[in-house]
JSON list of C-alpha atoms in Angstrom, two decimals:
[
{"chain": "A", "resi": 1445, "resn": "UNK", "atom": "CA", "xyz": [-0.11, -0.41, -0.04]},
{"chain": "A", "resi": 1446, "resn": "UNK", "atom": "CA", "xyz": [2.97, 2.37, 0.58]},
{"chain": "A", "resi": 1447, "resn": "UNK", "atom": "CA", "xyz": [4.45, 1.67, -2.59]},
{"chain": "A", "resi": 1448, "resn": "UNK", "atom": "CA", "xyz": [0.98, 2.51, -4.32]},
{"chain": "A", "resi": 1449, "resn": "UNK", "atom": "CA", "xyz": [0.98, 5.92, -2.41]},
{"chain": "A", "resi": 1450, "resn": "UNK", "atom": "CA", "xyz": [4.41, 6.73, -2.99]},
{"chain": "A", "resi": 1451, "resn": "UNK", "atom": "CA", "xyz": [3.50, 6.04, -7.23]},
{"chain": "A", "resi": 1452, "resn": "UNK", "atom": "CA", "xyz": [0.69, 7.63, -7.00]},
{"chain": "A", "resi": 1453, "resn": "UNK", "atom": "CA", "xyz": [2.55, 11.11, -5.71]},
{"chain": "A", "resi": 1454, "resn": "UNK", "atom": "CA", "xyz": [5.38, 11.53, -7.73]},
{"chain": "A", "resi": 1455, "resn": "UNK", "atom": "CA", "xyz": [3.04, 11.06, -10.46]},
{"chain": "A", "resi": 1456, "resn": "UNK", "atom": "CA", "xyz": [1.08, 13.70, -9.00]},
{"chain": "A", "resi": 1457, "resn": "UNK", "atom": "CA", "xyz": [4.29, 16.08, -8.19]},
{"chain": "A", "resi": 1458, "resn": "UNK", "atom": "CA", "xyz": [5.55, 15.44, -12.56]},
{"chain": "A", "resi": 1459, "resn": "UNK", "atom": "CA", "xyz": [2.22, 16.55, -13.88]},
{"chain": "A", "resi": 1460, "resn": "UNK", "atom": "CA", "xyz": [2.60, 19.57, -10.75]},
{"chain": "A", "resi": 1461, "resn": "UNK", "atom": "CA", "xyz": [6.33, 20.66, -12.31]},
{"chain": "A", "resi": 1462, "resn": "UNK", "atom": "CA", "xyz": [5.12, 19.99, -15.60]},
{"chain": "A", "resi": 1463, "resn": "UNK", "atom": "CA", "xyz": [2.16, 22.49, -15.77]},
{"chain": "A", "resi": 1464, "resn": "UNK", "atom": "CA", "xyz": [3.56, 24.53, -13.33]},
{"chain": "A", "resi": 1465, "resn": "UNK", "atom": "CA", "xyz": [7.11, 25.20, -15.73]},
{"chain": "A", "resi": 1466, "resn": "UNK", "atom": "CA", "xyz": [4.44, 25.72, -18.61]},
{"chain": "A", "resi": 1467, "resn": "UNK", "atom": "CA", "xyz": [2.74, 28.20, -16.94]},
{"chain": "A", "resi": 1468, "resn": "UNK", "atom": "CA", "xyz": [5.71, 30.09, -15.95]},
{"chain": "A", "resi": 1469, "resn": "UNK", "atom": "CA", "xyz": [6.88, 30.01, -19.74]},
{"chain": "A", "resi": 1470, "resn": "UNK", "atom": "CA", "xyz": [3.76, 30.54, -21.37]},
{"chain": "A", "resi": 1471, "resn": "UNK", "atom": "CA", "xyz": [3.93, 34.11, -18.34]},
{"chain": "A", "resi": 1472, "resn": "UNK", "atom": "CA", "xyz": [6.99, 35.20, -19.56]},
{"chain": "A", "resi": 1473, "resn": "UNK", "atom": "CA", "xyz": [7.42, 34.24, -23.84]},
{"chain": "A", "resi": 1474, "resn": "UNK", "atom": "CA", "xyz": [3.51, 34.71, -24.81]},
{"chain": "A", "resi": 1475, "resn": "UNK", "atom": "CA", "xyz": [4.49, 34.19, -28.39]},
{"chain": "A", "resi": 1476, "resn": "UNK", "atom": "CA", "xyz": [5.15, 30.33, -27.55]},
{"chain": "A", "resi": 1477, "resn": "UNK", "atom": "CA", "xyz": [1.10, 30.33, -28.55]},
{"chain": "A", "resi": 1478, "resn": "UNK", "atom": "CA", "xyz": [1.41, 33.07, -31.88]},
{"chain": "A", "resi": 1479, "resn": "UNK", "atom": "CA", "xyz": [-1.75, 33.39, -32.58]},
{"chain": "A", "resi": 1480, "resn": "UNK", "atom": "CA", "xyz": [-1.83, 36.79, -33.77]},
{"chain": "A", "resi": 1481, "resn": "UNK", "atom": "CA", "xyz": [-5.44, 37.52, -31.51]},
{"chain": "A", "resi": 1482, "resn": "UNK", "atom": "CA", "xyz": [-4.31, 36.80, -28.17]},
{"chain": "A", "resi": 1483, "resn": "UNK", "atom": "CA", "xyz": [-5.93, 38.82, -25.24]},
{"chain": "A", "resi": 1484, "resn": "UNK", "atom": "CA", "xyz": [-2.76, 40.76, -23.94]},
{"chain": "A", "resi": 1485, "resn": "UNK", "atom": "CA", "xyz": [-2.44, 41.86, -27.44]},
{"chain": "A", "resi": 1486, "resn": "UNK", "atom": "CA", "xyz": [-5.29, 43.39, -27.89]},
{"chain": "A", "resi": 1487, "resn": "UNK", "atom": "CA", "xyz": [-4.99, 44.51, -24.78]},
{"chain": "A", "resi": 1488, "resn": "UNK", "atom": "CA", "xyz": [-1.82, 46.16, -25.63]},
{"chain": "A", "resi": 1489, "resn": "UNK", "atom": "CA", "xyz": [-2.04, 50.18, -25.28]},
{"chain": "A", "resi": 1490, "resn": "UNK", "atom": "CA", "xyz": [-0.80, 52.09, -28.75]},
{"chain": "A", "resi": 1491, "resn": "UNK", "atom": "CA", "xyz": [2.80, 53.14, -28.55]},
{"chain": "A", "resi": 1492, "resn": "UNK", "atom": "CA", "xyz": [2.18, 57.81, -28.20]},
{"chain": "A", "resi": 1493, "resn": "UNK", "atom": "CA", "xyz": [5.41, 57.75, -29.90]},
{"chain": "A", "resi": 1494, "resn": "UNK", "atom": "CA", "xyz": [7.30, 57.12, -33.86]},
{"chain": "A", "resi": 1495, "resn": "UNK", "atom": "CA", "xyz": [9.89, 54.40, -32.88]},
{"chain": "A", "resi": 1496, "resn": "UNK", "atom": "CA", "xyz": [12.50, 56.43, -34.82]},
{"chain": "A", "resi": 1497, "resn": "UNK", "atom": "CA", "xyz": [15.13, 58.05, -32.81]},
{"chain": "A", "resi": 1498, "resn": "UNK", "atom": "CA", "xyz": [13.72, 56.76, -29.48]},
{"chain": "A", "resi": 1499, "resn": "UNK", "atom": "CA", "xyz": [15.44, 54.17, -29.58]},
{"chain": "A", "resi": 1500, "resn": "UNK", "atom": "CA", "xyz": [16.61, 52.07, -27.00]},
{"chain": "A", "resi": 1501, "resn": "UNK", "atom": "CA", "xyz": [13.27, 51.28, -25.32]},
{"chain": "A", "resi": 1502, "resn": "UNK", "atom": "CA", "xyz": [14.50, 51.35, -21.79]},
{"chain": "A", "resi": 1503, "resn": "UNK", "atom": "CA", "xyz": [16.26, 54.40, -22.04]},
{"chain": "A", "resi": 1504, "resn": "UNK", "atom": "CA", "xyz": [12.53, 56.24, -20.77]},
{"chain": "A", "resi": 1505, "resn": "UNK", "atom": "CA", "xyz": [10.64, 52.82, -20.25]},
{"chain": "A", "resi": 1506, "resn": "UNK", "atom": "CA", "xyz": [13.55, 50.81, -18.45]},
{"chain": "A", "resi": 1507, "resn": "UNK", "atom": "CA", "xyz": [12.87, 51.00, -13.99]},
{"chain": "A", "resi": 1508, "resn": "UNK", "atom": "CA", "xyz": [14.67, 53.90, -14.09]},
{"chain": "A", "resi": 1509, "resn": "UNK", "atom": "CA", "xyz": [13.58, 56.05, -16.86]},
{"chain": "A", "resi": 1510, "resn": "UNK", "atom": "CA", "xyz": [10.88, 58.52, -17.14]},
{"chain": "A", "resi": 1511, "resn": "UNK", "atom": "CA", "xyz": [7.76, 56.59, -17.83]},
{"chain": "A", "resi": 1512, "resn": "UNK", "atom": "CA", "xyz": [8.94, 52.82, -16.34]},
{"chain": "A", "resi": 1513, "resn": "UNK", "atom": "CA", "xyz": [7.05, 49.84, -18.03]},
{"chain": "A", "resi": 1514, "resn": "UNK", "atom": "CA", "xyz": [5.69, 47.46, -16.38]},
{"chain": "A", "resi": 1515, "resn": "UNK", "atom": "CA", "xyz": [7.29, 44.46, -14.12]},
{"chain": "A", "resi": 1516, "resn": "UNK", "atom": "CA", "xyz": [6.35, 41.64, -16.75]},
{"chain": "A", "resi": 1517, "resn": "UNK", "atom": "CA", "xyz": [7.49, 43.17, -19.74]},
{"chain": "A", "resi": 1518, "resn": "UNK", "atom": "CA", "xyz": [11.20, 43.33, -18.20]},
{"chain": "A", "resi": 1519, "resn": "UNK", "atom": "CA", "xyz": [13.91, 41.75, -19.99]},
{"chain": "A", "resi": 1520, "resn": "UNK", "atom": "CA", "xyz": [11.84, 41.68, -22.99]},
{"chain": "A", "resi": 1521, "resn": "UNK", "atom": "CA", "xyz": [13.95, 43.02, -25.86]},
{"chain": "A", "resi": 1522, "resn": "UNK", "atom": "CA", "xyz": [12.71, 46.32, -28.18]},
{"chain": "A", "resi": 1523, "resn": "UNK", "atom": "CA", "xyz": [11.77, 44.63, -30.96]},
{"chain": "A", "resi": 1524, "resn": "UNK", "atom": "CA", "xyz": [9.11, 43.15, -28.68]},
{"chain": "A", "resi": 1525, "resn": "UNK", "atom": "CA", "xyz": [6.96, 46.44, -27.96]},
{"chain": "A", "resi": 1526, "resn": "UNK", "atom": "CA", "xyz": [5.66, 46.70, -31.46]},
{"chain": "A", "resi": 1527, "resn": "UNK", "atom": "CA", "xyz": [4.18, 43.33, -31.17]},
{"chain": "A", "resi": 1528, "resn": "UNK", "atom": "CA", "xyz": [1.73, 44.30, -29.00]},
{"chain": "A", "resi": 1529, "resn": "UNK", "atom": "CA", "xyz": [2.04, 47.71, -29.42]},
{"chain": "A", "resi": 1530, "resn": "UNK", "atom": "CA", "xyz": [1.82, 49.91, -32.41]},
{"chain": "A", "resi": 1531, "resn": "UNK", "atom": "CA", "xyz": [3.63, 52.77, -32.41]},
{"chain": "A", "resi": 1532, "resn": "UNK", "atom": "CA", "xyz": [2.53, 56.24, -34.32]},
{"chain": "A", "resi": 1533, "resn": "UNK", "atom": "CA", "xyz": [3.75, 57.49, -37.40]},
{"chain": "A", "resi": 1534, "resn": "UNK", "atom": "CA", "xyz": [3.53, 60.94, -36.17]},
{"chain": "A", "resi": 1535, "resn": "UNK", "atom": "CA", "xyz": [5.02, 63.09, -32.86]},
{"chain": "A", "resi": 1536, "resn": "UNK", "atom": "CA", "xyz": [2.36, 64.52, -31.19]},
{"chain": "A", "resi": 1537, "resn": "UNK", "atom": "CA", "xyz": [2.06, 68.35, -30.77]},
{"chain": "A", "resi": 1538, "resn": "UNK", "atom": "CA", "xyz": [4.92, 69.78, -29.09]},
{"chain": "A", "resi": 1539, "resn": "UNK", "atom": "CA", "xyz": [7.48, 66.77, -28.71]},
{"chain": "A", "resi": 1540, "resn": "UNK", "atom": "CA", "xyz": [10.40, 66.90, -30.14]},
{"chain": "A", "resi": 1541, "resn": "UNK", "atom": "CA", "xyz": [12.82, 64.20, -32.00]},
{"chain": "A", "resi": 1542, "resn": "UNK", "atom": "CA", "xyz": [15.68, 62.34, -30.62]}
]
């Protein structure tokens, strides 16, 4: 009986590890699913400025920048920003290009 319990516990632990690992991987790298219209893409706001002349994004949106990004964006490359956030074509009034 004890051996059966140990086997069941090992299987349940293994399944739980696989589920947690999969969820963690999808949270950190949502493009793994590569779905064109995921909820995160639909919920992302447009970038209020063009991206040309404003690279790298971390200079303003890093943790020490003027307008920091959320913690769940930490470690993402500049190229990943435009996957969800659509850049504006023209600068806003009173805004100069850098």
